[in-house]
Amino acid sequence: MRTRRMGALTALVTVLLSTACGGDDSGGTASGGGPAKVSVTTFGCEIWNTWATAKGLFAKHGLEVEFVKSTGGSSAIAAVLSGAADFGYVNGFTAINAYNTGFPIQMVSGANVNALPPAEPAQGVFVAKDSPIKSAGDLAGKKIAVNEINGINQIATSSWLSANGVDPASVSFVALPYAEQVTAVVNGNVAAAQMGHQLLGARGSEVHSIADPFAAAGRLYIATYVTSKDFVAKSDAAKKFHEAIKETMAQLGDPANTKESFTLLSDCNKVPVETLEKQPQNALAPDVEMATLNDMAKKMVDLKLIPKQPDLEPLVPDFARS
Amino acid sequence: MSAANGTGAVTPPAAPSGVSVAGVAGRVLRGLAWAGQRLWLLAALLVLWEVLARQAGSLFIPPFSTIVTAFADTWLSDRLVALFLSDQFLADVLPSLARLGAGYGMATVIGVCGGIVLGVWRQAGAFFNPLIRLGMAVPVTMLLPVAIVIFGITSGMNIFLIALGCLWPILVNTYDGIRGLDTTMTTAARSLRLSPRRHFLSVLLPGASPSIVAGMRISVGIGLVLMVISELFAATAGLGFFIVNQQKLFRFPELWSAILLVALLGILLNGIFELAERSVLRWHRAAKAGAGDRR
């Protein structure tokens, strides 16, 4: 009886392991004939997605898009490789890291790059209004909140600290959700928080930025889309997706569409249009520039996040390049 | 080939007296048979994992041998002075264990003292009962954001969560142990007119100790889970912090090695607890065995 029970348990575990390990890593649900159904990970409300959906631009390019919420870049990569999503919304550093580790992904579209001077800074290192911290040098030995450990915000802040003579290893980075960062700064739990101006929320007036670390870091892909290599190989849905994003961003770049795009975004994220209009925005960049990606990889090498400069050529298919 | 003790656990067979080659060989064979009997399922599953992971080639679930290699590289070293532990172990595991020890220790002191007071003082027990039930019903992990506000991003936050999570099983088990004391025992103690101190040390505490120890044992597992969970969020060091970090860096063999380490720590802590329990509650086992013989 005991042996039979053990046997049944072993069989059950075998099935579970087979399911877990033997999953289709290629991802993708696109098929020929009619619009190809694709799923895209999202953090919530991206302005290009709200615009493309409202204007039927995905459908125009033969795609039926379903948005799937993800909590971060690494979970988006996992979703893409497990087949839970076709396109993962990730920052450039995460994409390079995953690719360098050996994950079979390709970057099929750019989305956002940081706003560089003379544009108004969209990002900041925020400290409390009455904080004695005035510069990078004052942050040595202190705690800085970022949304995820080893994410783009930490890398950009580390580069900024290095550029200002502060060893990033002397700083403790703490992962906190954006919604809790300002409170943590005001309560003194962390000395500073690195986040976008548009994420400050209701207590934004209690903090101020001492610098935009992204301005010092050069051009960075804050957001890109990746998919599995198999998905790119087996259909043209990835190319269509890039073209849809490219057309969307071209329309968003037209000042005549600004008001309407903010109205659509406001319907999604419930932030008043007037507030959205005042917030500095990151730049839109649907095409992937290899020089920028290589610079980002070099930063990762400098910060010892990856051992050596990877060959990024296979990461970006020709149709996605600038 | 094997013998079962009073708890139903299988123990290795007793060694025969006298030393001879045949005797030693027999002992080794019996030991292997005993280990095989207990570990065959685990071994089979690990072999299955190895085979399936190699076939699937998934980077998220590496073969078990890769995890073992990562384990050795990450957590062990060749330095005797560091007890063959790596710098990574000292940087991330020791802070975690210190938090677990502090939180568990606090929970034990408060839980046992509180449980005894509530168990002896009936009115207080009835008064605090709803509060205790409410506390037990709230998942401790939900209090993480509140703990950060109260304690800041310090080890105090982790210790608080571990202590709170471990407190309830110890408190309730102590209370139940006191309240559920054998009435014959308490009546006999009353008729002997024992002093309060003697009554506490000779009747209450020993009588409730099996229940107290059971609560403490449950809390070891809870403490271990909370140790890792509380470090997944707003931490700057620790095993949970290490796991999140490896996930973000796509270093899955190292991530799995940390999970393996947590599992081994759990087994080790349980083993230590079992030994301590056997020693402390030897009288209880003897009493149970005696009662069984009489039946």
mmCIF file of N, CA and C in Angstrom, chain A residues 177-229:
data_model
loop_
_atom_site.group_PDB
_atom_site.id
_atom_site.type_symbol
_atom_site.label_atom_id
_atom_site.label_comp_id
_atom_site.label_asym_id
_atom_site.label_seq_id
_atom_site.Cartn_x
_atom_site.Cartn_y
_atom_site.Cartn_z
ATOM 1 N N PRO A 177 9.046 49.796 -4.022
ATOM 2 C CA PRO A 177 8.124 50.176 -5.093
ATOM 3 C C PRO A 177 8.086 51.702 -5.222
ATOM 4 N N TYR A 178 7.857 52.192 -6.441
ATOM 5 C CA TYR A 178 7.842 53.642 -6.664
ATOM 6 C C TYR A 178 6.907 54.350 -5.680
ATOM 7 N N ALA A 179 5.759 53.728 -5.434
ATOM 8 C CA ALA A 179 4.742 54.374 -4.600
ATOM 9 C C ALA A 179 5.225 54.612 -3.170
ATOM 10 N N GLU A 180 6.247 53.884 -2.735
ATOM 11 C CA GLU A 180 6.715 54.017 -1.344
ATOM 12 C C GLU A 180 8.026 54.786 -1.222
ATOM 13 N N GLN A 181 8.588 55.183 -2.366
ATOM 14 C CA GLN A 181 9.917 55.789 -2.307
ATOM 15 C C GLN A 181 9.909 57.190 -1.678
ATOM 16 N N VAL A 182 8.941 58.012 -2.081
ATOM 17 C CA VAL A 182 8.917 59.379 -1.553
ATOM 18 C C VAL A 182 8.680 59.343 -0.042
ATOM 19 N N THR A 183 7.773 58.486 0.402
ATOM 20 C CA THR A 183 7.510 58.351 1.841
ATOM 21 C C THR A 183 8.778 57.927 2.571
ATOM 22 N N ALA A 184 9.506 56.983 1.986
ATOM 23 C CA ALA A 184 10.751 56.516 2.611
ATOM 24 C C ALA A 184 11.772 57.645 2.716
ATOM 25 N N VAL A 185 11.825 58.505 1.694
ATOM 26 C CA VAL A 185 12.754 59.645 1.727
ATOM 27 C C VAL A 185 12.319 60.638 2.803
ATOM 28 N N VAL A 186 11.038 60.974 2.811
ATOM 29 C CA VAL A 186 10.529 61.974 3.761
ATOM 30 C C VAL A 186 10.682 61.475 5.202
ATOM 31 N N ASN A 187 10.459 60.165 5.427
ATOM 32 C CA ASN A 187 10.580 59.602 6.780
ATOM 33 C C ASN A 187 12.025 59.345 7.193
ATOM 34 N N GLY A 188 12.957 59.549 6.257
ATOM 35 C CA GLY A 188 14.372 59.348 6.588
ATOM 36 C C GLY A 188 14.817 57.900 6.541
ATOM 37 N N ASN A 189 13.985 57.004 6.001
ATOM 38 C CA ASN A 189 14.397 55.590 5.894
ATOM 39 C C ASN A 189 15.481 55.413 4.845
ATOM 40 N N VAL A 190 15.459 56.237 3.826
ATOM 41 C CA VAL A 190 16.538 56.265 2.831
ATOM 42 C C VAL A 190 16.941 57.723 2.645
ATOM 43 N N ALA A 191 18.188 57.928 2.205
ATOM 44 C CA ALA A 191 18.660 59.305 2.024
ATOM 45 C C ALA A 191 18.113 59.906 0.737
ATOM 46 N N ALA A 192 17.910 59.063 -0.271
ATOM 47 C CA ALA A 192 17.473 59.569 -1.572
ATOM 48 C C ALA A 192 16.726 58.470 -2.320
ATOM 49 N N ALA A 193 16.006 58.869 -3.340
ATOM 50 C CA ALA A 193 15.308 57.898 -4.199
ATOM 51 C C ALA A 193 15.520 58.310 -5.641
ATOM 52 N N GLN A 194 15.785 57.338 -6.507
ATOM 53 C CA GLN A 194 15.944 57.642 -7.932
ATOM 54 C C GLN A 194 14.707 57.176 -8.671
ATOM 55 N N MET A 195 14.023 58.127 -9.282
ATOM 56 C CA MET A 195 12.797 57.804 -10.014
ATOM 57 C C MET A 195 12.471 58.929 -10.996
ATOM 58 N N GLY A 196 11.436 58.697 -11.795
ATOM 59 C CA GLY A 196 11.010 59.707 -12.751
ATOM 60 C C GLY A 196 10.145 60.762 -12.072
ATOM 61 N N HIS A 197 10.193 62.001 -12.598
ATOM 62 C CA HIS A 197 9.368 63.076 -12.022
ATOM 63 C C HIS A 197 7.885 62.700 -12.050
ATOM 64 N N GLN A 198 7.476 61.991 -13.109
ATOM 65 C CA GLN A 198 6.050 61.685 -13.260
ATOM 66 C C GLN A 198 5.569 60.640 -12.258
ATOM 67 N N LEU A 199 6.524 60.033 -11.486
ATOM 68 C CA LEU A 199 6.146 58.979 -10.526
ATOM 69 C C LEU A 199 6.123 59.483 -9.080
ATOM 70 N N LEU A 200 6.321 60.807 -8.900
ATOM 71 C CA LEU A 200 6.444 61.329 -7.534
ATOM 72 C C LEU A 200 5.152 61.208 -6.736
ATOM 73 N N GLY A 201 4.023 61.352 -7.381
ATOM 74 C CA GLY A 201 2.737 61.193 -6.694
ATOM 75 C C GLY A 201 2.376 62.382 -5.829
ATOM 76 N N ALA A 202 1.478 62.153 -4.874
ATOM 77 C CA ALA A 202 0.877 63.237 -4.095
ATOM 78 C C ALA A 202 1.876 63.962 -3.191
ATOM 79 N N ARG A 203 2.945 63.255 -2.746
ATOM 80 C CA ARG A 203 3.887 63.873 -1.807
ATOM 81 C C ARG A 203 5.112 64.447 -2.519
ATOM 82 N N GLY A 204 4.972 64.638 -3.832
ATOM 83 C CA GLY A 204 6.093 65.126 -4.636
ATOM 84 C C GLY A 204 6.634 66.466 -4.169
ATOM 85 N N SER A 205 5.770 67.287 -3.568
ATOM 86 C CA SER A 205 6.204 68.629 -3.141
ATOM 87 C C SER A 205 7.128 68.555 -1.917
ATOM 88 N N GLU A 206 7.218 67.389 -1.274
ATOM 89 C CA GLU A 206 8.047 67.266 -0.067
ATOM 90 C C GLU A 206 9.483 66.870 -0.386
ATOM 91 N N VAL A 207 9.778 66.659 -1.667
ATOM 92 C CA VAL A 207 11.144 66.293 -2.068
ATOM 93 C C VAL A 207 11.589 67.177 -3.236
ATOM 94 N N HIS A 208 12.885 67.194 -3.470
ATOM 95 C CA HIS A 208 13.388 67.880 -4.662
ATOM 96 C C HIS A 208 14.576 67.091 -5.216
ATOM 97 N N SER A 209 14.811 67.295 -6.509
ATOM 98 C CA SER A 209 15.875 66.535 -7.167
ATOM 99 C C SER A 209 17.199 67.287 -7.091
ATOM 100 N N ILE A 210 18.280 66.538 -6.795
ATOM 101 C CA ILE A 210 19.602 67.184 -6.785
ATOM 102 C C ILE A 210 20.318 66.991 -8.127
ATOM 103 N N ALA A 211 19.848 66.049 -8.948
ATOM 104 C CA ALA A 211 20.466 65.846 -10.272
ATOM 105 C C ALA A 211 19.640 64.855 -11.077
ATOM 106 N N ASP A 212 19.829 64.861 -12.386
ATOM 107 C CA ASP A 212 19.247 63.818 -13.239
ATOM 108 C C ASP A 212 20.371 62.847 -13.597
ATOM 109 N N PRO A 213 20.436 61.685 -12.948
ATOM 110 C CA PRO A 213 21.556 60.766 -13.217
ATOM 111 C C PRO A 213 21.555 60.261 -14.652
ATOM 112 N N PHE A 214 20.388 60.244 -15.283
ATOM 113 C CA PHE A 214 20.305 59.766 -16.664
ATOM 114 C C PHE A 214 20.959 60.751 -17.637
ATOM 115 N N ALA A 215 20.970 62.029 -17.268
ATOM 116 C CA ALA A 215 21.587 63.031 -18.149
ATOM 117 C C ALA A 215 23.086 62.803 -18.223
ATOM 118 N N ALA A 216 23.676 62.369 -17.078
ATOM 119 C CA ALA A 216 25.120 62.141 -17.042
ATOM 120 C C ALA A 216 25.490 60.797 -17.661
ATOM 121 N N ALA A 217 24.499 59.905 -17.780
ATOM 122 C CA ALA A 217 24.798 58.533 -18.222
ATOM 123 C C ALA A 217 24.817 58.393 -19.740
ATOM 124 N N GLY A 218 24.524 59.465 -20.466
ATOM 125 C CA GLY A 218 24.461 59.361 -21.922
ATOM 126 C C GLY A 218 23.130 58.764 -22.354
ATOM 127 N N ARG A 219 23.037 58.415 -23.646
ATOM 128 C CA ARG A 219 21.762 57.901 -24.164
ATOM 129 C C ARG A 219 21.543 56.464 -23.689
ATOM 130 N N LEU A 220 20.386 56.199 -23.124
ATOM 131 C CA LEU A 220 20.073 54.866 -22.605
ATOM 132 C C LEU A 220 18.700 54.424 -23.081
ATOM 133 N N TYR A 221 18.577 53.155 -23.427
ATOM 134 C CA TYR A 221 17.245 52.624 -23.741
ATOM 135 C C TYR A 221 16.529 52.294 -22.439
ATOM 136 N N ILE A 222 15.612 53.166 -22.060
ATOM 137 C CA ILE A 222 14.843 52.947 -20.835
ATOM 138 C C ILE A 222 13.795 51.863 -21.069
ATOM 139 N N ALA A 223 13.319 51.785 -22.297
ATOM 140 C CA ALA A 223 12.317 50.760 -22.614
ATOM 141 C C ALA A 223 12.528 50.224 -24.024
ATOM 142 N N THR A 224 12.432 48.916 -24.129
ATOM 143 C CA THR A 224 12.520 48.249 -25.433
ATOM 144 C C THR A 224 11.536 47.075 -25.420
ATOM 145 N N TYR A 225 11.397 46.424 -26.556
ATOM 146 C CA TYR A 225 10.600 45.192 -26.611
ATOM 147 C C TYR A 225 11.489 44.051 -27.086
ATOM 148 N N VAL A 226 11.395 42.935 -26.393
ATOM 149 C CA VAL A 226 12.136 41.745 -26.805
ATOM 150 C C VAL A 226 11.160 40.596 -27.051
ATOM 151 N N THR A 227 11.607 39.662 -27.835
ATOM 152 C CA THR A 227 10.840 38.438 -28.030
ATOM 153 C C THR A 227 11.832 37.282 -28.171
ATOM 154 N N SER A 228 11.319 36.069 -28.302
ATOM 155 C CA SER A 228 12.243 34.931 -28.426
ATOM 156 C C SER A 228 12.762 34.861 -29.862
ATOM 157 N N LYS A 229 13.941 34.303 -30.021
ATOM 158 C CA LYS A 229 14.544 34.164 -31.360
ATOM 159 C C LYS A 229 13.631 33.325 -32.254
#
